[in-house]
Amino acid sequence: MHYLESTYIENDEGQRYSLKELYDVSVSNPKVRRAELMTRIKGFEIVAQQMGHIGEFYTITTPSRMHARLKKGRANPKYDGTTPDQAHKHLTTMFERIRAKLNRQGLTIYGIRVVEPNHDGTPHWHLLIFMEPAIRNYVRSIFSDYALCVDGNEPGAKKHRFTAVAIDSKKGSAAGYVAKYVAKNIDGEDLEKDLYGNDAKQSAKGIDTWASTYNIRQFQFIGSPSVTVWRELRRLANSKQSQDIDPIKSPALYQAMLAADTADWDAYVMVMGGVGVKAKDRPIQSLYSQDESIDINTCLLYT
């Protein structure tokens, strides 16, 4: 922390900041990261309400042979040596096939996926997703079928491999339902204990280390416009260049910038074309530069 406080950088506009100041306002800071995640989740919930969509909470687990330990901590005699990253790859491949099936059937879902470890480090997934009410049973059926494709006949598979809970808005918000899963996987804020009775903040540090060790992406949004564009628009809104954005000539850019600056994710989603839209079809996209270099010995141009 002393290094961050004593190291400074300066931008092209002559503004000078310590690395600690930049850390405090970036998503590297757990509080900022959690706030951004909850803003996006709540924004999706508002979009769903406006479109008459429903919320679902799914949990997906791996086959029993991928678990090193049984529920009470004893060694699993069926364990086949699968590592946490390999188990995560199994779930990722399965989900890719689920999404491909949904796309082939023209079924749109959107929301967030959260990955967290079991007591033995084997990952399982939670998904908060929104969809049209008419497709709920079909979506559940697709998830269940793919979750049981591997070792689907083993004892307990049909009960534990895939579970689905309908979000009842009368009992609470979808964002509130998933908030504890976000918190316990980032910093344990507002939680006293984890599922095993341990200090939530210490457990969150362990989960963060687990995710870093196995290169597991803990949070992924589904059917969402780019958060990179969102962050750049927030920076743009607080820069001198924002004055050059003409609301008449560039209405989408102007409206998206305002939505991002006010942390209005639902408005941003709609300006960006809605949910389930391919990145190439969004009205605003990230611009990536490509460096060019010249080999002075051959005078050939490389890109």
Tab-separated table of C-alpha atoms in Angstrom:
chain	number	residue	atom	x	y	z
A	1	MET	CA	0.000	0.000	0.000
A	2	HIS	CA	2.913	2.364	0.729
A	3	TYR	CA	4.147	1.788	-2.838
A	4	LEU	CA	0.740	2.762	-4.247
A	5	GLU	CA	0.605	5.895	-2.094
A	6	SER	CA	4.108	7.044	-3.039
A	7	THR	CA	4.006	6.304	-6.779
A	8	TYR	CA	2.492	8.899	-9.121
A	9	ILE	CA	1.588	8.982	-12.793
A	10	GLU	CA	0.561	11.894	-15.009
A	11	ASN	CA	-1.754	11.877	-18.026
A	12	ASP	CA	-1.652	13.888	-21.254
A	13	GLU	CA	-3.705	16.670	-19.693
A	14	GLY	CA	-1.178	17.212	-16.920
A	15	GLN	CA	-3.329	15.612	-14.227
A	16	ARG	CA	-1.255	13.800	-11.590
A	17	TYR	CA	-2.548	10.952	-9.435
A	18	SER	CA	-1.059	8.439	-7.022
A	19	LEU	CA	-1.592	4.762	-7.793
A	20	LYS	CA	-3.552	4.580	-4.533
A	21	GLU	CA	-6.006	7.216	-5.800
A	22	LEU	CA	-6.483	5.302	-9.049
A	23	TYR	CA	-6.907	2.004	-7.198
A	24	ASP	CA	-9.593	3.510	-4.966
A	25	VAL	CA	-11.773	4.454	-7.949
A	26	SER	CA	-11.076	1.433	-10.176
A	27	VAL	CA	-12.693	-2.004	-10.244
A	28	SER	CA	-9.504	-3.337	-8.640
A	29	ASN	CA	-11.016	-1.951	-5.444
A	30	PRO	CA	-13.463	-4.614	-4.144
A	31	LYS	CA	-15.997	-1.978	-3.047
A	32	VAL	CA	-16.033	-0.370	-6.497
A	33	ARG	CA	-16.201	-3.774	-8.169
A	34	ARG	CA	-19.124	-4.880	-6.020
A	35	ALA	CA	-20.965	-1.588	-6.574
A	36	GLU	CA	-20.549	-1.863	-10.346
A	37	LEU	CA	-21.759	-5.468	-10.374
A	38	MET	CA	-24.838	-4.618	-8.324
A	39	THR	CA	-25.571	-1.600	-10.537
A	40	ARG	CA	-25.568	-3.836	-13.582
A	41	ILE	CA	-27.657	-6.547	-11.922
A	42	LYS	CA	-30.241	-4.027	-10.706
A	43	GLY	CA	-30.269	-2.431	-14.156
A	44	PHE	CA	-31.043	-5.786	-15.750
A	45	GLU	CA	-33.845	-6.299	-13.256
A	46	ILE	CA	-35.373	-2.945	-14.234
A	47	VAL	CA	-35.089	-3.881	-17.924
A	48	ALA	CA	-36.876	-7.162	-17.158
A	49	GLN	CA	-39.661	-5.346	-15.313
A	50	GLN	CA	-40.139	-2.930	-18.209
A	51	MET	CA	-40.323	-5.804	-20.709
A	52	GLY	CA	-42.586	-8.022	-18.600
A	53	HIS	CA	-39.885	-10.673	-18.168
A	54	ILE	CA	-39.389	-13.045	-15.240
A	55	GLY	CA	-36.322	-13.921	-13.174
A	56	GLU	CA	-34.881	-17.380	-12.509
A	57	PHE	CA	-32.095	-18.508	-10.184
A	58	TYR	CA	-30.211	-21.614	-11.325
A	59	THR	CA	-27.455	-23.661	-9.711
A	60	ILE	CA	-25.299	-26.067	-11.739
A	61	THR	CA	-22.855	-28.566	-10.264
A	62	THR	CA	-20.345	-31.069	-11.652
A	63	PRO	CA	-20.487	-34.902	-11.637
A	64	SER	CA	-19.527	-36.488	-8.310
A	65	ARG	CA	-16.270	-37.925	-9.671
A	66	MET	CA	-14.922	-34.369	-10.022
A	67	HIS	CA	-15.199	-33.738	-6.270
A	68	ALA	CA	-12.130	-34.557	-4.176
A	69	ARG	CA	-14.112	-34.663	-0.947
A	70	LEU	CA	-17.539	-35.768	0.147
A	71	LYS	CA	-19.906	-33.360	1.866
A	72	LYS	CA	-18.650	-34.178	5.377
A	73	GLY	CA	-14.988	-33.887	4.379
A	74	ARG	CA	-14.050	-37.526	3.803
A	75	ALA	CA	-12.072	-38.439	0.677
A	76	ASN	CA	-14.297	-39.249	-2.289
A	77	PRO	CA	-13.554	-42.811	-3.486
A	78	LYS	CA	-14.908	-41.899	-6.949
A	79	TYR	CA	-12.612	-38.882	-7.366
A	80	ASP	CA	-10.857	-39.025	-10.738
A	81	GLY	CA	-8.247	-36.310	-10.134
A	82	THR	CA	-10.126	-33.482	-11.865
A	83	THR	CA	-8.692	-30.099	-10.811
A	84	PRO	CA	-10.884	-27.036	-10.106
A	85	ASP	CA	-9.929	-25.390	-13.403
A	86	GLN	CA	-10.754	-28.584	-15.311
A	87	ALA	CA	-14.111	-28.817	-13.535
A	88	HIS	CA	-14.775	-25.181	-14.429
A	89	LYS	CA	-13.898	-25.964	-18.054
A	90	HIS	CA	-16.452	-28.775	-17.959
A	91	LEU	CA	-19.157	-26.357	-16.805
A	92	THR	CA	-18.039	-23.720	-19.321
A	93	THR	CA	-18.252	-26.164	-22.235
A	94	MET	CA	-21.660	-27.323	-21.059
A	95	PHE	CA	-22.913	-23.742	-20.844
A	96	GLU	CA	-21.580	-22.951	-24.321
A	97	ARG	CA	-23.683	-25.825	-25.645
A	98	ILE	CA	-26.715	-24.616	-23.705
A	99	ARG	CA	-26.374	-21.135	-25.176
A	100	ALA	CA	-25.899	-22.565	-28.666
A	101	LYS	CA	-29.108	-24.572	-28.230
A	102	LEU	CA	-30.978	-21.501	-26.971
A	103	ASN	CA	-29.715	-19.453	-29.923
A	104	ARG	CA	-30.793	-22.122	-32.407
A	105	GLN	CA	-34.264	-22.031	-30.876
A	106	GLY	CA	-34.364	-18.224	-30.845
A	107	LEU	CA	-34.624	-18.067	-27.046
A	108	THR	CA	-33.104	-15.012	-25.363
A	109	ILE	CA	-31.860	-15.014	-21.775
A	110	TYR	CA	-29.817	-12.388	-19.969
A	111	GLY	CA	-28.348	-11.926	-16.516
A	112	ILE	CA	-25.243	-12.929	-14.577
A	113	ARG	CA	-23.263	-16.060	-13.804
A	114	VAL	CA	-21.383	-16.390	-10.482
A	115	VAL	CA	-18.754	-19.082	-9.880
A	116	GLU	CA	-17.835	-20.148	-6.363
A	117	PRO	CA	-16.018	-23.096	-4.772
A	118	ASN	CA	-17.439	-25.964	-2.765
A	119	HIS	CA	-15.701	-26.946	0.484
A	120	ASP	CA	-13.157	-29.010	-1.516
A	121	GLY	CA	-12.469	-26.321	-4.130
A	122	THR	CA	-14.639	-27.831	-6.860
A	123	PRO	CA	-16.532	-24.997	-8.577
A	124	HIS	CA	-20.264	-24.716	-8.985
A	125	TRP	CA	-22.249	-22.048	-10.801
A	126	HIS	CA	-25.136	-19.796	-9.836
A	127	LEU	CA	-27.049	-17.966	-12.542
A	128	LEU	CA	-29.555	-15.171	-12.176
A	129	ILE	CA	-31.236	-14.898	-15.564
A	130	PHE	CA	-34.248	-13.133	-17.022
A	131	MET	CA	-36.491	-14.228	-19.885
A	132	GLU	CA	-39.974	-14.112	-21.358
A	133	PRO	CA	-42.456	-16.008	-19.120
A	134	ALA	CA	-43.543	-18.255	-22.004
A	135	ILE	CA	-40.112	-19.860	-22.414
A	136	ARG	CA	-39.372	-20.636	-18.749
A	137	ASN	CA	-40.153	-24.368	-18.866
A	138	TYR	CA	-38.324	-24.859	-22.150
A	139	VAL	CA	-35.206	-23.079	-20.843
A	140	ARG	CA	-35.267	-25.149	-17.655
A	141	SER	CA	-35.569	-28.323	-19.731
A	142	ILE	CA	-32.559	-27.383	-21.874
A	143	PHE	CA	-30.404	-26.608	-18.835
A	144	SER	CA	-31.436	-29.862	-17.155
A	145	ASP	CA	-30.780	-31.994	-20.238
A	146	TYR	CA	-27.252	-30.674	-20.714
A	147	ALA	CA	-26.446	-30.755	-16.987
A	148	LEU	CA	-27.244	-34.482	-16.992
A	149	CYS	CA	-25.437	-35.339	-20.235
A	150	VAL	CA	-22.404	-36.631	-18.310
A	151	ASP	CA	-22.999	-39.258	-15.613
A	152	GLY	CA	-26.629	-38.241	-15.474
A	153	ASN	CA	-27.774	-41.571	-14.065
A	154	GLU	CA	-25.563	-41.534	-10.973
A	155	PRO	CA	-27.319	-41.319	-7.571
A	156	GLY	CA	-28.417	-37.770	-6.712
A	157	ALA	CA	-27.687	-36.349	-10.169
A	158	LYS	CA	-31.258	-35.365	-10.997
A	159	LYS	CA	-31.659	-33.712	-7.600
A	160	HIS	CA	-28.373	-31.811	-7.351
A	161	ARG	CA	-26.860	-31.364	-10.824
A	162	PHE	CA	-29.320	-28.644	-11.809
A	163	THR	CA	-31.751	-26.751	-9.584
A	164	ALA	CA	-34.066	-23.910	-10.522
A	165	VAL	CA	-35.888	-21.371	-8.369
A	166	ALA	CA	-38.377	-18.838	-9.720
A	167	ILE	CA	-37.766	-15.298	-8.460
A	168	ASP	CA	-40.906	-14.048	-6.747
A	169	SER	CA	-40.894	-10.243	-6.825
A	170	LYS	CA	-43.451	-10.219	-3.993
A	171	LYS	CA	-40.850	-11.758	-1.671
A	172	GLY	CA	-37.958	-9.520	-2.708
A	173	SER	CA	-35.961	-8.222	-5.643
A	174	ALA	CA	-33.827	-10.367	-7.919
A	175	ALA	CA	-30.852	-8.099	-7.213
A	176	GLY	CA	-31.355	-8.601	-3.488
A	177	TYR	CA	-31.540	-12.371	-3.988
A	178	VAL	CA	-28.134	-12.524	-5.649
A	179	ALA	CA	-26.450	-9.773	-3.579
A	180	LYS	CA	-25.110	-12.200	-0.963
A	181	TYR	CA	-23.503	-14.341	-3.666
A	182	VAL	CA	-21.757	-11.287	-5.085
A	183	ALA	CA	-20.609	-10.074	-1.659
A	184	LYS	CA	-19.236	-13.386	-0.412
A	185	ASN	CA	-17.202	-13.804	-3.604
A	186	ILE	CA	-15.649	-10.314	-3.458
A	187	ASP	CA	-15.159	-8.947	0.068
A	188	GLY	CA	-17.792	-10.475	2.378
A	189	GLU	CA	-19.276	-7.026	3.033
A	190	ASP	CA	-22.500	-7.023	5.098
A	191	LEU	CA	-22.103	-10.761	5.775
A	192	GLU	CA	-21.001	-12.183	9.125
A	193	LYS	CA	-20.524	-15.858	8.304
A	194	ASP	CA	-20.202	-18.019	5.198
A	195	LEU	CA	-22.119	-21.266	4.633
A	196	TYR	CA	-19.669	-23.159	6.829
A	197	GLY	CA	-19.768	-20.743	9.775
A	198	ASN	CA	-16.458	-19.045	8.966
A	199	ASP	CA	-15.814	-15.298	8.942
A	200	ALA	CA	-17.235	-14.050	5.628
A	201	LYS	CA	-14.502	-11.486	4.988
A	202	GLN	CA	-11.729	-14.040	5.484
A	203	SER	CA	-13.591	-16.537	3.313
A	204	ALA	CA	-13.899	-13.916	0.558
A	205	LYS	CA	-10.114	-13.512	0.544
A	206	GLY	CA	-9.751	-17.271	0.209
A	207	ILE	CA	-12.227	-17.369	-2.667
A	208	ASP	CA	-10.372	-14.573	-4.438
A	209	THR	CA	-7.105	-16.516	-4.072
A	210	TRP	CA	-8.820	-19.678	-5.334
A	211	ALA	CA	-10.126	-17.871	-8.430
A	212	SER	CA	-6.710	-16.329	-9.149
A	213	THR	CA	-4.891	-19.643	-8.664
A	214	TYR	CA	-7.094	-21.498	-11.139
A	215	ASN	CA	-7.691	-18.529	-13.467
A	216	ILE	CA	-11.442	-18.705	-12.936
A	217	ARG	CA	-13.589	-15.766	-13.980
A	218	GLN	CA	-15.966	-15.351	-11.060
A	219	PHE	CA	-18.575	-13.134	-12.714
A	220	GLN	CA	-19.841	-13.076	-16.273
A	221	PHE	CA	-22.819	-11.211	-17.665
A	222	ILE	CA	-25.017	-12.814	-20.315
A	223	GLY	CA	-26.736	-10.920	-23.127
A	224	SER	CA	-25.158	-7.684	-21.949
A	225	PRO	CA	-23.693	-4.699	-23.799
A	226	SER	CA	-19.983	-4.065	-23.236
A	227	VAL	CA	-18.942	-2.928	-19.765
A	228	THR	CA	-15.686	-1.683	-21.326
A	229	VAL	CA	-17.684	0.807	-23.393
A	230	TRP	CA	-19.645	1.711	-20.244
A	231	ARG	CA	-16.462	2.484	-18.324
A	232	GLU	CA	-14.976	4.496	-21.187
A	233	LEU	CA	-18.187	6.511	-21.465
A	234	ARG	CA	-18.006	7.291	-17.747
A	235	ARG	CA	-14.462	8.578	-18.256
A	236	LEU	CA	-15.553	10.521	-21.326
A	237	ALA	CA	-18.367	12.223	-19.416
A	238	ASN	CA	-15.833	13.613	-16.950
A	239	SER	CA	-13.319	14.797	-19.547
A	240	LYS	CA	-13.011	17.890	-21.743
A	241	GLN	CA	-13.911	15.770	-24.788
A	242	SER	CA	-17.477	15.400	-23.503
A	243	GLN	CA	-18.167	18.946	-24.694
A	244	ASP	CA	-17.544	17.800	-28.262
A	245	ILE	CA	-20.368	15.230	-28.189
A	246	ASP	CA	-23.287	16.666	-30.155
A	247	PRO	CA	-26.657	15.268	-28.944
A	248	ILE	CA	-28.157	15.938	-32.391
A	249	LYS	CA	-25.393	14.481	-34.569
A	250	SER	CA	-24.518	11.622	-32.199
A	251	PRO	CA	-27.692	10.894	-30.185
A	252	ALA	CA	-26.782	7.307	-29.245
A	253	LEU	CA	-23.318	8.273	-28.041
A	254	TYR	CA	-24.681	11.238	-26.106
A	255	GLN	CA	-27.503	9.261	-24.456
A	256	ALA	CA	-25.209	6.338	-23.623
A	257	MET	CA	-22.695	8.725	-22.087
A	258	LEU	CA	-25.380	10.303	-19.904
A	259	ALA	CA	-26.651	6.888	-18.828
A	260	ALA	CA	-23.152	5.720	-17.922
A	261	ASP	CA	-22.339	8.939	-16.076
A	262	THR	CA	-25.452	8.577	-13.912
A	263	ALA	CA	-24.892	4.823	-13.356
A	264	ASP	CA	-28.177	4.098	-15.158
A	265	TRP	CA	-27.445	0.624	-16.511
A	266	ASP	CA	-30.992	-0.072	-17.720
A	267	ALA	CA	-30.999	3.086	-19.842
A	268	TYR	CA	-27.550	2.190	-21.167
A	269	VAL	CA	-28.765	-1.294	-22.150
A	270	MET	CA	-31.657	0.125	-24.135
A	271	VAL	CA	-29.524	2.769	-25.888
A	272	MET	CA	-27.124	-0.039	-26.831
A	273	GLY	CA	-29.892	-1.974	-28.583
A	274	GLY	CA	-31.377	-3.998	-25.721
A	275	VAL	CA	-30.538	-7.476	-24.433
A	276	GLY	CA	-29.205	-10.454	-26.362
A	277	VAL	CA	-27.729	-8.335	-29.174
A	278	LYS	CA	-24.407	-9.363	-30.734
A	279	ALA	CA	-21.484	-7.023	-30.045
A	280	LYS	CA	-21.054	-6.249	-33.758
A	281	ASP	CA	-24.661	-5.002	-33.912
A	282	ARG	CA	-24.346	-2.589	-30.984
A	283	PRO	CA	-24.425	1.122	-31.954
A	284	ILE	CA	-21.258	1.854	-29.916
A	285	GLN	CA	-18.202	-0.404	-29.876
A	286	SER	CA	-14.698	-0.319	-28.481
A	287	LEU	CA	-12.004	0.896	-30.865
A	288	TYR	CA	-8.785	-1.059	-30.660
A	289	SER	CA	-5.631	0.272	-32.306
A	290	GLN	CA	-3.152	-1.921	-34.129
A	291	ASP	CA	0.498	-1.058	-33.901
A	292	GLU	CA	2.618	-1.107	-37.027
A	293	SER	CA	6.335	-1.686	-37.072
A	294	ILE	CA	8.974	-1.518	-39.767
A	295	ASP	CA	11.929	-3.850	-40.117
A	296	ILE	CA	14.665	-1.373	-41.077
A	297	ASN	CA	16.790	-4.194	-42.521
A	298	THR	CA	14.206	-5.296	-45.082
A	299	CYS	CA	11.929	-2.239	-45.126
A	300	LEU	CA	8.949	-4.566	-44.772
A	301	LEU	CA	5.856	-3.375	-42.921
A	302	TYR	CA	4.528	-5.669	-40.203
A	303	THR	CA	1.104	-5.390	-38.610
